[in-house]
Amino acid sequence: MIVVTTPTGTIGAAVAAHLHATGTPLRLVARDPARLPEHLRADAEVVAGSHADPAVLDTALADAEALFVLVPPDHTAPDVTGHYLGFARPIGAAVRAHGVPRVVAVSSLGRGFTGPSGLLAAAWAMDSAIEASDAAYRSLQPPFFMENLLRQVDLIRDGGRFVLPFDPDAPLPAVATVDIADAATALLTDRTWTGQAGVPVRQPVDHTPREMAQIITETLGRPVTYHRATFDDHRARYTAAGASPAFVDAMVEMARAQDAGVYPPAPGGGGGTTFRQWCASTLAPAVSSAGS
């Protein structure tokens, strides 16, 4: 029995779908089970509620052999680290109480960075809380999500540009979320691993934002340029979207850490979706769809 949290989110849904395709017994923890695909509601056990709720976890983790954890974002949270620990602490306690052998969670690359890092530090606090359960643990460690650019599809299509608060000529490690789901699935279905470790999940070669713009240009067949936003611009964007002051601060701190090199450079080689592949498979169809 494998337990999957956030099965209606982008990554959690992909993990649930991959596991379902293998015939693995599944138990899904969902705030709103009605949002699950019909075949999953029919074939998997469903526990309604939040995986921050000890009672929900007590039901969900009975006889579980592995658990997938992703803390859902909350842009209104008054305390971002507190939000992550509000999930991680009851999860750690329930994992220990039920003797769950293996836990896989989505965290962030760059753990060990000593400067302010906002949302990244909150994810690393989650790691520490779950590690205290003494279960075998794998912390999936992605950098910048390529899918973040999907929020700028209209700007890319209509304005021929995208905007981030990063040095245009400094490498920006990135990942396609499909690779995070693939890595999680592989670990959840492997009963042989033990101990606790981080698992970087990233594209094989880092690109600068300026190089990313060139790749987008070549993929779409139209000029696209990169524009660097200020951190004040970045703050204003999240404030205008209604985020809490704590969440805004966490996003700006994360962006500053990313710009300061919180992510180690790619070691070279390895698999993973390249940015060019992601642009062709995901960004280009999204731009085309947005224009129709």
PDB file of N, CA, C and O in Angstrom, residues 53 58 87 124 126 139 146 148 150 152 160 168-169 192 245 252 288:
ATOM      1  N   ASP A  53      -3.738  16.902   9.185  1.00  0.00           N
ATOM      2  CA  ASP A  53      -4.658  16.482  10.244  1.00  0.00           C
ATOM      3  C   ASP A  53      -4.227  15.130  10.801  1.00  0.00           C
ATOM      4  O   ASP A  53      -4.229  14.128  10.078  1.00  0.00           O
ATOM      5  N   ASP A  58      -3.745   9.194  10.625  1.00  0.00           N
ATOM      6  CA  ASP A  58      -3.903   7.923  11.336  1.00  0.00           C
ATOM      7  C   ASP A  58      -4.650   6.913  10.475  1.00  0.00           C
ATOM      8  O   ASP A  58      -4.306   5.728  10.440  1.00  0.00           O
ATOM      9  N   PHE A  87       2.428  20.654   8.389  1.00  0.00           N
ATOM     10  CA  PHE A  87       2.255  19.353   7.729  1.00  0.00           C
ATOM     11  C   PHE A  87       3.326  18.360   8.185  1.00  0.00           C
ATOM     12  O   PHE A  87       3.029  17.202   8.490  1.00  0.00           O
ATOM     13  N   TRP A 124      13.317  22.902   3.650  1.00  0.00           N
ATOM     14  CA  TRP A 124      14.377  22.171   4.363  1.00  0.00           C
ATOM     15  C   TRP A 124      13.986  21.912   5.818  1.00  0.00           C
ATOM     16  O   TRP A 124      14.378  20.883   6.383  1.00  0.00           O
ATOM     17  N   MET A 126      10.972  21.188   6.658  1.00  0.00           N
ATOM     18  CA  MET A 126      10.144  19.994   6.477  1.00  0.00           C
ATOM     19  C   MET A 126      11.006  18.744   6.459  1.00  0.00           C
ATOM     20  O   MET A 126      10.685  17.732   7.098  1.00  0.00           O
ATOM     21  N   SER A 139      14.575  12.890   0.104  1.00  0.00           N
ATOM     22  CA  SER A 139      14.168  14.260  -0.144  1.00  0.00           C
ATOM     23  C   SER A 139      14.456  14.585  -1.603  1.00  0.00           C
ATOM     24  O   SER A 139      15.618  14.707  -1.999  1.00  0.00           O
ATOM     25  N   MET A 146      10.488  24.692 -14.473  1.00  0.00           N
ATOM     26  CA  MET A 146      10.226  25.225 -15.814  1.00  0.00           C
ATOM     27  C   MET A 146       8.775  25.681 -15.938  1.00  0.00           C
ATOM     28  O   MET A 146       8.469  26.666 -16.625  1.00  0.00           O
ATOM     29  N   ASN A 148       7.025  27.296 -14.086  1.00  0.00           N
ATOM     30  CA  ASN A 148       6.778  28.673 -13.649  1.00  0.00           C
ATOM     31  C   ASN A 148       6.561  29.601 -14.846  1.00  0.00           C
ATOM     32  O   ASN A 148       5.848  30.610 -14.742  1.00  0.00           O
ATOM     33  N   LEU A 150       4.871  29.030 -17.420  1.00  0.00           N
ATOM     34  CA  LEU A 150       3.515  28.941 -17.961  1.00  0.00           C
ATOM     35  C   LEU A 150       2.637  30.078 -17.453  1.00  0.00           C
ATOM     36  O   LEU A 150       1.619  30.394 -18.058  1.00  0.00           O
ATOM     37  N   GLN A 152       3.458  32.993 -17.639  1.00  0.00           N
ATOM     38  CA  GLN A 152       3.745  34.124 -18.511  1.00  0.00           C
ATOM     39  C   GLN A 152       3.442  33.811 -19.971  1.00  0.00           C
ATOM     40  O   GLN A 152       3.978  34.454 -20.878  1.00  0.00           O
ATOM     41  N   GLY A 160       6.294  38.946 -26.555  1.00  0.00           N
ATOM     42  CA  GLY A 160       7.577  38.442 -27.022  1.00  0.00           C
ATOM     43  C   GLY A 160       8.667  38.510 -25.974  1.00  0.00           C
ATOM     44  O   GLY A 160       9.842  38.712 -26.293  1.00  0.00           O
ATOM     45  N   PRO A 168      20.731  37.784 -16.192  1.00  0.00           N
ATOM     46  CA  PRO A 168      20.492  37.171 -17.507  1.00  0.00           C
ATOM     47  C   PRO A 168      21.604  36.248 -17.974  1.00  0.00           C
ATOM     48  O   PRO A 168      21.374  35.377 -18.830  1.00  0.00           O
ATOM     49  N   ASP A 169      22.806  36.402 -17.406  1.00  0.00           N
ATOM     50  CA  ASP A 169      23.936  35.613 -17.888  1.00  0.00           C
ATOM     51  C   ASP A 169      24.474  34.624 -16.858  1.00  0.00           C
ATOM     52  O   ASP A 169      25.547  34.054 -17.044  1.00  0.00           O
ATOM     53  N   THR A 192      13.943  -1.512  -1.790  1.00  0.00           N
ATOM     54  CA  THR A 192      15.291  -1.907  -1.369  1.00  0.00           C
ATOM     55  C   THR A 192      16.079  -0.802  -0.686  1.00  0.00           C
ATOM     56  O   THR A 192      17.073  -1.083  -0.008  1.00  0.00           O
ATOM     57  N   PRO A 245       1.924  39.094   3.658  1.00  0.00           N
ATOM     58  CA  PRO A 245       3.274  39.665   3.778  1.00  0.00           C
ATOM     59  C   PRO A 245       4.341  38.598   3.995  1.00  0.00           C
ATOM     60  O   PRO A 245       5.444  38.698   3.441  1.00  0.00           O
ATOM     61  N   VAL A 252      10.426  36.603  -2.175  1.00  0.00           N
ATOM     62  CA  VAL A 252      11.533  37.503  -2.506  1.00  0.00           C
ATOM     63  C   VAL A 252      12.844  36.946  -1.980  1.00  0.00           C
ATOM     64  O   VAL A 252      13.869  36.967  -2.671  1.00  0.00           O
ATOM     65  N   SER A 288       0.298  28.180 -28.071  1.00  0.00           N
ATOM     66  CA  SER A 288      -0.628  28.016 -29.179  1.00  0.00           C
ATOM     67  C   SER A 288      -2.072  27.997 -28.705  1.00  0.00           C
ATOM     68  O   SER A 288      -2.965  28.627 -29.295  1.00  0.00           O
TER      69      SER A 288
END
